[in-house]
Structures are given as C-alpha cells and as structure tokens.
Amino acid sequence: MGFQLALYFALLLLILFLLCPILQAAESQEPACGEEVCGNITISSPFGSHSSCYTYSWLRVTCNQTQNGKKPFINVNGIDLEVLGSLYSNGILIRNPVAYINCDHTNEASVSVNLSGTPFFFSSERNYFGSVGCGNLATILSNEADSLGGCIQSRCDDDGASESGCITYITVNLTSYTVNMTAMYPDSNRCASAFIYSPHRLLSGINIGTTHVPAVLNWKSSNCGDTGQSRTVTSIAWLLFFVF
C-alpha cells in the first residue's frame, strides 16, 4: 500500500513536471493581464476579458463585434457600456447614453440612471452635466429629489438655437440621479437631451442627434480587489483538483 501511494505521487509529480512547459507556452501566447487588447483599446487592470484578469463580474470586459469592428464593453446593472479607454489609475472613459425628453421616441419628462450596487460612480472632478435644446431649465436631481445643479438653455428661435445648450458643474459624486426638463417659455416644448459627460472641448461636436457622449466612470478600489492571477498556477490547481 505504501509503495503504491509513493508511486502515485511520483507519477503525479512527473505529470506536473511535463505539463508545466506546455501550460507556460500556452500562457505566453496570451497577453498578460493589463495588456489585453480589443480593437484598438488596451484593457487596463483591474479590468480584463480573461477570467484570471478580473476579480468581480463588473470588472469583466467583453470584446464584441460591431459594425465598426471589435469594441470592448462592460456591463453595469444590465446596461452594456462601451469602453473608450483608460485615462486615470481609477477611472475609465465610457460611451454614456444620452437621455431624451419630448422627442419622437420618448415622452418621458425625466430619465433615471442607477449605478447602485456596483463600485462605479460619476466623479464630480471628471464630469459635467450638459444639455442640448432650447428654452428649458435642465436640472439634475438625486433620487431623493434634491437638486444637484442645473442650467438654462437659450430661448428657442429660428436661427438654430435648438442646437445650442448649456453646461454646469456636478457638485457631488453620483451613483444615481434623475434628469428633468422644465419649459421656461410657451414655445419650449421641443426635443431636448441631457447627459453626464467628460468634456474635451465643452459641447463641441454634441448636438440633438447625439446618442452617446464620453464620460468617466470611477470606482472604489476597495470593492475591486486584486487582479492578474497566474494562469499557469490556476491551471495546475484545476489539474490537482481533477486528479484528487
């Protein structure tokens, strides 16, 4: 019995010894954590597409084929957000959906966004609140209906004022908020949009037809843990589990 047990462990060590170079060679063909690429975007830690490169599901990046090639996405509370890049050590640039008010495809006067239950938030240092339209008071509210700021659009006219807008600072970090539009004049009941965004040149390039805007998502590092586990070690651990 003792001889058989010793032989068993000797064979197991031999298998591991022979498999290590194979596993390491396979690992070397895959990008290291923090260096994975989707399209022309490098996926920075703590995010990752390989299961060994992220700790929690909200840090998982999926590389999806789109009409414009492969694009990286993260899923936040059921919404797929395209990743545009990593700008800071604890922030990524995403394509943030625009909320529409009084437009053909929606009659809602307000739109809610909720990041609750995730480590993500919209940083007041990296983002602004903006609106496109005319003749409205655009406000951003907390879910408790407390005003967090707002701005007044120019009055509507026939000279393209509907393509103008307004911007204002965000005073606090946000995990959830509500956008509201209040008509300031009788002729203000026109299509308008509102959004949180990270401006490179204020409202340059953003108009009433814009569906997404760049915005910075920050996260609480204490909720994200460590990443970048060794794929070889993980594979060997699974092998040991299978053998035993």
C-alpha atoms as an extended CHARMM CRD file, in Angstrom:
* protein
*
       244  EXT
         1         1  MET       CA              0.0000000000        0.0000000000        0.0000000000  PROA      1               0.0000000000
         2         2  GLY       CA              2.7850000000        2.4060000000        0.9260000000  PROA      2               0.0000000000
         3         3  PHE       CA              4.6520000000        1.5780000000       -2.2790000000  PROA      3               0.0000000000
         4         4  GLN       CA              1.5280000000        2.2050000000       -4.4010000000  PROA      4               0.0000000000
         5         5  LEU       CA              0.9270000000        5.5650000000       -2.7110000000  PROA      5               0.0000000000
         6         6  ALA       CA              4.5310000000        6.6230000000       -3.2880000000  PROA      6               0.0000000000
         7         7  LEU       CA              4.2830000000        5.5490000000       -6.9310000000  PROA      7               0.0000000000
         8         8  TYR       CA              1.0470000000        7.5200000000       -7.2940000000  PROA      8               0.0000000000
         9         9  PHE       CA              2.6420000000       10.7490000000       -6.0490000000  PROA      9               0.0000000000
        10        10  ALA       CA              5.7360000000       10.1560000000       -8.1790000000  PROA      10              0.0000000000
        11        11  LEU       CA              3.5550000000        9.8390000000      -11.2930000000  PROA      11              0.0000000000
        12        12  LEU       CA              1.6050000000       12.9450000000      -10.3110000000  PROA      12              0.0000000000
        13        13  LEU       CA              4.7960000000       14.9840000000       -9.9370000000  PROA      13              0.0000000000
        14        14  LEU       CA              6.0380000000       13.6830000000      -13.2840000000  PROA      14              0.0000000000
        15        15  ILE       CA              2.7870000000       14.7470000000      -14.9750000000  PROA      15              0.0000000000
        16        16  LEU       CA              3.0170000000       18.2220000000      -13.4600000000  PROA      16              0.0000000000
        17        17  PHE       CA              6.6780000000       18.4810000000      -14.4610000000  PROA      17              0.0000000000
        18        18  LEU       CA              5.8370000000       17.5970000000      -18.0670000000  PROA      18              0.0000000000
        19        19  LEU       CA              2.7650000000       19.8350000000      -18.2270000000  PROA      19              0.0000000000
        20        20  CYS       CA              4.3600000000       22.9880000000      -16.8100000000  PROA      20              0.0000000000
        21        21  PRO       CA              6.2770000000       23.9030000000      -20.0090000000  PROA      21              0.0000000000
        22        22  ILE       CA              3.1360000000       23.2800000000      -22.0800000000  PROA      22              0.0000000000
        23        23  LEU       CA              0.9870000000       25.4670000000      -19.8340000000  PROA      23              0.0000000000
        24        24  GLN       CA              3.6170000000       28.1970000000      -19.7330000000  PROA      24              0.0000000000
        25        25  ALA       CA              3.9370000000       28.1420000000      -23.5230000000  PROA      25              0.0000000000
        26        26  ALA       CA              0.1610000000       28.4620000000      -23.8830000000  PROA      26              0.0000000000
        27        27  GLU       CA              0.1460000000       31.3110000000      -21.3730000000  PROA      27              0.0000000000
        28        28  SER       CA              2.9290000000       33.1560000000      -23.1950000000  PROA      28              0.0000000000
        29        29  GLN       CA              0.7420000000       33.2650000000      -26.3080000000  PROA      29              0.0000000000
        30        30  GLU       CA             -1.9400000000       35.2380000000      -24.4420000000  PROA      30              0.0000000000
        31        31  PRO       CA             -1.4850000000       38.8910000000      -23.4300000000  PROA      31              0.0000000000
        32        32  ALA       CA             -0.6710000000       39.4880000000      -19.7870000000  PROA      32              0.0000000000
        33        33  CYS       CA             -3.3370000000       40.9690000000      -17.5430000000  PROA      33              0.0000000000
        34        34  GLY       CA             -3.4800000000       44.7150000000      -18.1000000000  PROA      34              0.0000000000
        35        35  GLU       CA             -2.2130000000       44.2810000000      -21.6710000000  PROA      35              0.0000000000
        36        36  GLU       CA             -5.2000000000       42.5800000000      -23.3190000000  PROA      36              0.0000000000
        37        37  VAL       CA             -6.4050000000       44.3290000000      -26.4650000000  PROA      37              0.0000000000
        38        38  CYS       CA             -9.8560000000       44.6240000000      -28.0380000000  PROA      38              0.0000000000
        39        39  GLY       CA             -9.9280000000       46.5370000000      -31.3040000000  PROA      39              0.0000000000
        40        40  ASN       CA             -7.5890000000       49.4660000000      -30.6990000000  PROA      40              0.0000000000
        41        41  ILE       CA             -8.2640000000       49.6510000000      -26.9350000000  PROA      41              0.0000000000
        42        42  THR       CA             -5.8880000000       48.2130000000      -24.3370000000  PROA      42              0.0000000000
        43        43  ILE       CA             -7.7910000000       46.7450000000      -21.3890000000  PROA      43              0.0000000000
        44        44  SER       CA             -6.1240000000       48.0220000000      -18.2320000000  PROA      44              0.0000000000
        45        45  SER       CA             -6.2380000000       46.3850000000      -14.7980000000  PROA      45              0.0000000000
        46        46  PRO       CA             -8.3250000000       45.7880000000      -12.7330000000  PROA      46              0.0000000000
        47        47  PHE       CA            -10.4640000000       45.0630000000      -15.8170000000  PROA      47              0.0000000000
        48        48  GLY       CA             -9.9220000000       42.0450000000      -18.0150000000  PROA      48              0.0000000000
        49        49  SER       CA            -11.5030000000       39.7440000000      -20.5710000000  PROA      49              0.0000000000
        50        50  HSD       CA             -9.8060000000       36.5470000000      -19.3890000000  PROA      50              0.0000000000
        51        51  SER       CA            -11.3210000000       35.1310000000      -16.1980000000  PROA      51              0.0000000000
        52        52  SER       CA             -7.9510000000       35.2740000000      -14.4200000000  PROA      52              0.0000000000
        53        53  CYS       CA             -7.6150000000       39.0260000000      -15.0530000000  PROA      53              0.0000000000
        54        54  TYR       CA            -10.6520000000       40.2960000000      -13.1450000000  PROA      54              0.0000000000
        55        55  THR       CA            -11.9180000000       39.5920000000       -9.6400000000  PROA      55              0.0000000000
        56        56  TYR       CA            -15.5800000000       40.5910000000       -9.8700000000  PROA      56              0.0000000000
        57        57  SER       CA            -18.1250000000       40.2910000000      -12.6730000000  PROA      57              0.0000000000
        58        58  TRP       CA            -18.4950000000       44.0750000000      -13.0330000000  PROA      58              0.0000000000
        59        59  LEU       CA            -14.7970000000       44.2590000000      -13.9960000000  PROA      59              0.0000000000
        60        60  ARG       CA            -15.2460000000       41.8070000000      -16.8550000000  PROA      60              0.0000000000
        61        61  VAL       CA            -14.7270000000       43.2080000000      -20.3510000000  PROA      61              0.0000000000
        62        62  THR       CA            -16.3460000000       41.5080000000      -23.3350000000  PROA      62              0.0000000000
        63        63  CYS       CA            -14.9690000000       42.0960000000      -26.8130000000  PROA      63              0.0000000000
        64        64  ASN       CA            -17.9670000000       42.3490000000      -29.1540000000  PROA      64              0.0000000000
        65        65  GLN       CA            -18.0560000000       42.5730000000      -32.9220000000  PROA      65              0.0000000000
        66        66  THR       CA            -19.8200000000       45.7620000000      -34.1010000000  PROA      66              0.0000000000
        67        67  GLN       CA            -20.3490000000       47.4710000000      -37.4490000000  PROA      67              0.0000000000
        68        68  ASN       CA            -17.1870000000       49.4480000000      -36.6950000000  PROA      68              0.0000000000
        69        69  GLY       CA            -15.0610000000       46.4590000000      -35.7380000000  PROA      69              0.0000000000
        70        70  LYS       CA            -14.4040000000       44.8910000000      -32.3480000000  PROA      70              0.0000000000
        71        71  LYS       CA            -15.2480000000       47.0470000000      -29.3210000000  PROA      71              0.0000000000
        72        72  PRO       CA            -14.7890000000       46.4110000000      -25.5620000000  PROA      72              0.0000000000
        73        73  PHE       CA            -17.8280000000       46.6020000000      -23.2670000000  PROA      73              0.0000000000
        74        74  ILE       CA            -18.5340000000       46.3780000000      -19.5480000000  PROA      74              0.0000000000
        75        75  ASN       CA            -21.9670000000       45.5040000000      -18.1750000000  PROA      75              0.0000000000
        76        76  VAL       CA            -23.2600000000       47.7810000000      -15.4220000000  PROA      76              0.0000000000
        77        77  ASN       CA            -26.6420000000       46.8370000000      -13.9550000000  PROA      77              0.0000000000
        78        78  GLY       CA            -27.6990000000       45.1950000000      -17.2080000000  PROA      78              0.0000000000
        79        79  ILE       CA            -26.5060000000       48.0060000000      -19.4930000000  PROA      79              0.0000000000
        80        80  ASP       CA            -23.6000000000       47.3910000000      -21.8780000000  PROA      80              0.0000000000
        81        81  LEU       CA            -21.2780000000       50.4020000000      -21.8720000000  PROA      81              0.0000000000
        82        82  GLU       CA            -18.5720000000       50.7120000000      -24.4960000000  PROA      82              0.0000000000
        83        83  VAL       CA            -15.0990000000       51.3450000000      -23.0850000000  PROA      83              0.0000000000
        84        84  LEU       CA            -13.2190000000       54.1250000000      -24.8760000000  PROA      84              0.0000000000
        85        85  GLY       CA            -10.0120000000       53.8650000000      -22.8850000000  PROA      85              0.0000000000
        86        86  SER       CA             -8.3260000000       54.1950000000      -19.5210000000  PROA      86              0.0000000000
        87        87  LEU       CA             -7.4470000000       57.7670000000      -18.5700000000  PROA      87              0.0000000000
        88        88  TYR       CA             -6.6160000000       57.5290000000      -14.8860000000  PROA      88              0.0000000000
        89        89  SER       CA             -5.4850000000       54.9260000000      -12.3730000000  PROA      89              0.0000000000
        90        90  ASN       CA             -9.0410000000       54.5720000000      -11.0600000000  PROA      90              0.0000000000
        91        91  GLY       CA            -11.1540000000       55.7730000000      -13.9760000000  PROA      91              0.0000000000
        92        92  ILE       CA            -12.1860000000       54.6370000000      -17.4470000000  PROA      92              0.0000000000
        93        93  LEU       CA            -13.7590000000       56.5460000000      -20.3110000000  PROA      93              0.0000000000
        94        94  ILE       CA            -17.0700000000       55.0880000000      -21.4890000000  PROA      94              0.0000000000
        95        95  ARG       CA            -19.7960000000       55.9630000000      -24.0100000000  PROA      95              0.0000000000
        96        96  ASN       CA            -22.5980000000       57.1950000000      -21.7780000000  PROA      96              0.0000000000
        97        97  PRO       CA            -26.1810000000       57.0510000000      -23.1470000000  PROA      97              0.0000000000
        98        98  VAL       CA            -27.9530000000       60.3690000000      -23.6680000000  PROA      98              0.0000000000
        99        99  ALA       CA            -31.3930000000       60.9550000000      -22.1200000000  PROA      99              0.0000000000
       100       100  TYR       CA            -34.0030000000       62.4280000000      -24.4940000000  PROA      100             0.0000000000
       101       101  ILE       CA            -37.0180000000       64.4960000000      -23.4700000000  PROA      101             0.0000000000
       102       102  ASN       CA            -40.0070000000       65.4790000000      -25.6620000000  PROA      102             0.0000000000
       103       103  CYS       CA            -38.5970000000       63.6000000000      -28.6350000000  PROA      103             0.0000000000
       104       104  ASP       CA            -40.3810000000       61.2750000000      -31.0540000000  PROA      104             0.0000000000
       105       105  HSD       CA            -39.1150000000       58.0850000000      -29.4250000000  PROA      105             0.0000000000
       106       106  THR       CA            -39.9470000000       59.0120000000      -25.8240000000  PROA      106             0.0000000000
       107       107  ASN       CA            -42.4880000000       61.1050000000      -23.9450000000  PROA      107             0.0000000000
       108       108  GLU       CA            -40.7680000000       60.8330000000      -20.5870000000  PROA      108             0.0000000000
       109       109  ALA       CA            -40.0230000000       64.1060000000      -18.8080000000  PROA      109             0.0000000000
       110       110  SER       CA            -37.2200000000       62.5910000000      -16.7510000000  PROA      110             0.0000000000
       111       111  VAL       CA            -34.7730000000       59.7120000000      -17.0220000000  PROA      111             0.0000000000
       112       112  SER       CA            -33.0430000000       57.8680000000      -14.1670000000  PROA      112             0.0000000000
       113       113  VAL       CA            -29.5650000000       56.3450000000      -14.1270000000  PROA      113             0.0000000000
       114       114  ASN       CA            -28.5450000000       53.9490000000      -11.3620000000  PROA      114             0.0000000000
       115       115  LEU       CA            -25.0560000000       52.6450000000      -10.5270000000  PROA      115             0.0000000000
       116       116  SER       CA            -26.1130000000       51.4250000000       -7.0710000000  PROA      116             0.0000000000
       117       117  GLY       CA            -24.7740000000       48.0250000000       -6.0550000000  PROA      117             0.0000000000
       118       118  THR       CA            -21.5870000000       48.4610000000       -8.0900000000  PROA      118             0.0000000000
       119       119  PRO       CA            -18.2660000000       50.1310000000       -7.2270000000  PROA      119             0.0000000000
       120       120  PHE       CA            -18.7790000000       52.6970000000      -10.0130000000  PROA      120             0.0000000000
       121       121  PHE       CA            -19.7110000000       56.3560000000       -9.7470000000  PROA      121             0.0000000000
       122       122  PHE       CA            -19.6130000000       59.5060000000      -11.8600000000  PROA      122             0.0000000000
       123       123  SER       CA            -16.8700000000       61.6830000000      -10.4110000000  PROA      123             0.0000000000
       124       124  SER       CA            -17.6050000000       65.3720000000       -9.8850000000  PROA      124             0.0000000000
       125       125  GLU       CA            -13.9560000000       66.1020000000      -10.7280000000  PROA      125             0.0000000000
       126       126  ARG       CA            -14.0310000000       64.4230000000      -14.1430000000  PROA      126             0.0000000000
       127       127  ASN       CA            -17.5600000000       65.0460000000      -15.4360000000  PROA      127             0.0000000000
       128       128  TYR       CA            -20.0380000000       67.8310000000      -16.1690000000  PROA      128             0.0000000000
       129       129  PHE       CA            -23.8010000000       67.9400000000      -16.6010000000  PROA      129             0.0000000000
       130       130  GLY       CA            -24.8070000000       69.0890000000      -20.0750000000  PROA      130             0.0000000000
       131       131  SER       CA            -27.9650000000       69.6090000000      -22.0800000000  PROA      131             0.0000000000
       132       132  VAL       CA            -28.8320000000       70.2990000000      -25.7250000000  PROA      132             0.0000000000
       133       133  GLY       CA            -32.0420000000       72.0740000000      -26.6770000000  PROA      133             0.0000000000
       134       134  CYS       CA            -33.6800000000       75.4540000000      -26.1810000000  PROA      134             0.0000000000
       135       135  GLY       CA            -35.9720000000       77.2090000000      -23.7470000000  PROA      135             0.0000000000
       136       136  ASN       CA            -35.6770000000       74.7240000000      -20.8760000000  PROA      136             0.0000000000
       137       137  LEU       CA            -34.3380000000       74.6490000000      -17.3670000000  PROA      137             0.0000000000
       138       138  ALA       CA            -32.2920000000       71.4360000000      -17.2830000000  PROA      138             0.0000000000
       139       139  THR       CA            -31.7920000000       70.0920000000      -13.7740000000  PROA      139             0.0000000000
       140       140  ILE       CA            -30.0870000000       67.0800000000      -12.2590000000  PROA      140             0.0000000000
       141       141  LEU       CA            -31.6270000000       65.6400000000       -9.0980000000  PROA      141             0.0000000000
       142       142  SER       CA            -30.7180000000       62.9910000000       -6.5780000000  PROA      142             0.0000000000
       143       143  ASN       CA            -33.1070000000       60.0700000000       -6.1810000000  PROA      143             0.0000000000
       144       144  GLU       CA            -34.3910000000       61.8740000000       -3.0890000000  PROA      144             0.0000000000
       145       145  ALA       CA            -35.4080000000       64.7590000000       -5.4070000000  PROA      145             0.0000000000
       146       146  ASP       CA            -32.7240000000       67.0900000000       -4.0380000000  PROA      146             0.0000000000
       147       147  SER       CA            -31.3950000000       69.4750000000       -6.6750000000  PROA      147             0.0000000000
       148       148  LEU       CA            -27.7430000000       68.8620000000       -7.5360000000  PROA      148             0.0000000000
       149       149  GLY       CA            -27.4520000000       71.6200000000      -10.1200000000  PROA      149             0.0000000000
       150       150  GLY       CA            -28.8640000000       72.8410000000      -13.3860000000  PROA      150             0.0000000000
       151       151  CYS       CA            -28.5490000000       75.2520000000      -16.2960000000  PROA      151             0.0000000000
       152       152  ILE       CA            -30.8570000000       77.2930000000      -18.5390000000  PROA      152             0.0000000000
       153       153  GLN       CA            -30.8590000000       76.8190000000      -22.3000000000  PROA      153             0.0000000000
       154       154  SER       CA            -31.1870000000       79.7280000000      -24.7300000000  PROA      154             0.0000000000
       155       155  ARG       CA            -34.7050000000       80.6440000000      -25.8400000000  PROA      155             0.0000000000
       156       156  CYS       CA            -35.9210000000       78.8960000000      -28.9920000000  PROA      156             0.0000000000
       157       157  ASP       CA            -35.8280000000       80.8510000000      -32.2500000000  PROA      157             0.0000000000
       158       158  ASP       CA            -35.4890000000       80.1760000000      -35.9550000000  PROA      158             0.0000000000
       159       159  ASP       CA            -31.7280000000       80.6470000000      -36.0470000000  PROA      159             0.0000000000
       160       160  GLY       CA            -30.6410000000       77.2360000000      -34.8160000000  PROA      160             0.0000000000
       161       161  ALA       CA            -30.9770000000       77.8080000000      -31.0910000000  PROA      161             0.0000000000
       162       162  SER       CA            -32.3800000000       74.2820000000      -30.8200000000  PROA      162             0.0000000000
       163       163  GLU       CA            -28.8300000000       73.0720000000      -31.4610000000  PROA      163             0.0000000000
       164       164  SER       CA            -27.4210000000       75.1060000000      -28.5830000000  PROA      164             0.0000000000
       165       165  GLY       CA            -27.3540000000       74.0320000000      -24.9720000000  PROA      165             0.0000000000
       166       166  CYS       CA            -25.8690000000       74.6250000000      -21.5590000000  PROA      166             0.0000000000
       167       167  ILE       CA            -23.4510000000       73.0160000000      -19.1260000000  PROA      167             0.0000000000
       168       168  THR       CA            -22.8450000000       73.1380000000      -15.3980000000  PROA      168             0.0000000000
       169       169  TYR       CA            -20.6290000000       71.5730000000      -12.7620000000  PROA      169             0.0000000000
       170       170  ILE       CA            -21.5490000000       68.4490000000      -10.8080000000  PROA      170             0.0000000000
       171       171  THR       CA            -21.1600000000       69.2130000000       -7.1190000000  PROA      171             0.0000000000
       172       172  VAL       CA            -21.0100000000       65.6440000000       -5.7430000000  PROA      172             0.0000000000
       173       173  ASN       CA            -20.0070000000       62.1650000000       -6.8860000000  PROA      173             0.0000000000
       174       174  LEU       CA            -23.0510000000       60.3570000000       -8.2690000000  PROA      174             0.0000000000
       175       175  THR       CA            -24.1750000000       56.7410000000       -8.2260000000  PROA      175             0.0000000000
       176       176  SER       CA            -27.7470000000       57.5830000000       -9.2120000000  PROA      176             0.0000000000
       177       177  TYR       CA            -29.5570000000       60.6440000000      -10.4670000000  PROA      177             0.0000000000
       178       178  THR       CA            -32.6140000000       61.8970000000      -12.3390000000  PROA      178             0.0000000000
       179       179  VAL       CA            -32.6750000000       64.3570000000      -15.2400000000  PROA      179             0.0000000000
       180       180  ASN       CA            -35.5730000000       66.7860000000      -15.5190000000  PROA      180             0.0000000000
       181       181  MET       CA            -36.5860000000       69.4170000000      -18.0910000000  PROA      181             0.0000000000
       182       182  THR       CA            -38.8520000000       72.3550000000      -17.2520000000  PROA      182             0.0000000000
       183       183  ALA       CA            -40.1470000000       74.5350000000      -20.1070000000  PROA      183             0.0000000000
       184       184  MET       CA            -39.3280000000       78.1930000000      -19.4930000000  PROA      184             0.0000000000
       185       185  TYR       CA            -41.3940000000       79.5770000000      -22.4020000000  PROA      185             0.0000000000
       186       186  PRO       CA            -44.5820000000       78.5600000000      -24.2750000000  PROA      186             0.0000000000
       187       187  ASP       CA            -42.5640000000       77.5070000000      -27.3370000000  PROA      187             0.0000000000
       188       188  SER       CA            -40.0970000000       75.3550000000      -25.3720000000  PROA      188             0.0000000000
       189       189  ASN       CA            -41.8360000000       72.0160000000      -25.9050000000  PROA      189             0.0000000000
       190       190  ARG       CA            -39.1940000000       70.7420000000      -28.3190000000  PROA      190             0.0000000000
       191       191  CYS       CA            -36.8660000000       67.7630000000      -28.3970000000  PROA      191             0.0000000000
       192       192  ALA       CA            -34.0530000000       68.1340000000      -25.8740000000  PROA      192             0.0000000000
       193       193  SER       CA            -31.3690000000       65.9380000000      -24.3690000000  PROA      193             0.0000000000
       194       194  ALA       CA            -29.3750000000       65.8160000000      -21.1540000000  PROA      194             0.0000000000
       195       195  PHE       CA            -26.3410000000       63.8410000000      -20.0820000000  PROA      195             0.0000000000
       196       196  ILE       CA            -23.3400000000       63.4880000000      -17.8140000000  PROA      196             0.0000000000
       197       197  TYR       CA            -20.1670000000       63.7470000000      -19.8420000000  PROA      197             0.0000000000
       198       198  SER       CA            -16.4440000000       64.3730000000      -19.6710000000  PROA      198             0.0000000000
       199       199  PRO       CA            -15.7320000000       67.2960000000      -21.9890000000  PROA      199             0.0000000000
       200       200  HSD       CA            -12.6330000000       67.7150000000      -24.0580000000  PROA      200             0.0000000000
       201       201  ARG       CA            -13.9560000000       70.9230000000      -25.6240000000  PROA      201             0.0000000000
       202       202  LEU       CA            -17.1880000000       71.7190000000      -23.7720000000  PROA      202             0.0000000000
       203       203  LEU       CA            -20.1880000000       70.8990000000      -26.0420000000  PROA      203             0.0000000000
       204       204  SER       CA            -18.1390000000       70.7180000000      -29.2310000000  PROA      204             0.0000000000
       205       205  GLY       CA            -19.4660000000       68.0070000000      -31.5650000000  PROA      205             0.0000000000
       206       206  ILE       CA            -22.5590000000       67.2730000000      -29.4280000000  PROA      206             0.0000000000
       207       207  ASN       CA            -25.9780000000       68.0190000000      -30.9490000000  PROA      207             0.0000000000
       208       208  ILE       CA            -29.5990000000       66.9020000000      -30.6360000000  PROA      208             0.0000000000
       209       209  GLY       CA            -28.8320000000       63.7880000000      -32.6970000000  PROA      209             0.0000000000
       210       210  THR       CA            -26.0160000000       62.6160000000      -30.4190000000  PROA      210             0.0000000000
       211       211  THR       CA            -26.9330000000       59.3070000000      -28.7640000000  PROA      211             0.0000000000
       212       212  HSD       CA            -23.8290000000       58.7740000000      -26.5980000000  PROA      212             0.0000000000
       213       213  VAL       CA            -21.2340000000       61.0460000000      -25.0320000000  PROA      213             0.0000000000
       214       214  PRO       CA            -17.8660000000       60.2840000000      -23.4000000000  PROA      214             0.0000000000
       215       215  ALA       CA            -17.9830000000       60.1360000000      -19.5990000000  PROA      215             0.0000000000
       216       216  VAL       CA            -15.5770000000       58.9990000000      -16.8940000000  PROA      216             0.0000000000
       217       217  LEU       CA            -16.5560000000       56.1850000000      -14.5600000000  PROA      217             0.0000000000
       218       218  ASN       CA            -14.5250000000       55.9780000000      -11.3730000000  PROA      218             0.0000000000
       219       219  TRP       CA            -14.6570000000       53.1250000000       -8.8990000000  PROA      219             0.0000000000
       220       220  LYS       CA            -13.9620000000       52.4390000000       -5.2640000000  PROA      220             0.0000000000
       221       221  SER       CA            -10.7410000000       50.4380000000       -5.2470000000  PROA      221             0.0000000000
       222       222  SER       CA            -11.6990000000       48.6630000000       -2.0100000000  PROA      222             0.0000000000
       223       223  ASN       CA            -14.5260000000       46.9420000000       -3.9170000000  PROA      223             0.0000000000
       224       224  CYS       CA            -12.3570000000       45.6850000000       -6.7520000000  PROA      224             0.0000000000
       225       225  GLY       CA             -9.6840000000       43.5800000000       -5.0580000000  PROA      225             0.0000000000
       226       226  ASP       CA             -6.5110000000       42.2800000000       -6.6710000000  PROA      226             0.0000000000
       227       227  THR       CA             -6.3020000000       41.0610000000      -10.2300000000  PROA      227             0.0000000000
       228       228  GLY       CA             -3.9080000000       39.3110000000      -12.5080000000  PROA      228             0.0000000000
       229       229  GLN       CA             -3.7400000000       35.8020000000      -11.0710000000  PROA      229             0.0000000000
       230       230  SER       CA             -1.2350000000       33.4700000000      -12.6920000000  PROA      230             0.0000000000
       231       231  ARG       CA             -2.9230000000       31.4240000000      -15.3970000000  PROA      231             0.0000000000
       232       232  THR       CA             -0.3590000000       28.6280000000      -15.0220000000  PROA      232             0.0000000000
       233       233  VAL       CA             -0.9950000000       28.3310000000      -11.2910000000  PROA      233             0.0000000000
       234       234  THR       CA             -4.7470000000       28.3670000000      -11.9030000000  PROA      234             0.0000000000
       235       235  SER       CA             -4.4680000000       25.6070000000      -14.4970000000  PROA      235             0.0000000000
       236       236  ILE       CA             -2.3150000000       23.4390000000      -12.2250000000  PROA      236             0.0000000000
       237       237  ALA       CA             -4.7500000000       23.9630000000       -9.3560000000  PROA      237             0.0000000000
       238       238  TRP       CA             -7.5850000000       22.6910000000      -11.5290000000  PROA      238             0.0000000000
       239       239  LEU       CA             -5.4590000000       19.7090000000      -12.5630000000  PROA      239             0.0000000000
       240       240  LEU       CA             -4.7740000000       18.8030000000       -8.9320000000  PROA      240             0.0000000000
       241       241  PHE       CA             -8.4780000000       19.1140000000       -8.1590000000  PROA      241             0.0000000000
       242       242  PHE       CA             -9.3130000000       16.8100000000      -11.0680000000  PROA      242             0.0000000000
       243       243  VAL       CA             -6.7080000000       14.1770000000      -10.1420000000  PROA      243             0.0000000000
       244       244  PHE       CA             -7.7220000000       14.0530000000       -6.4910000000  PROA      244             0.0000000000
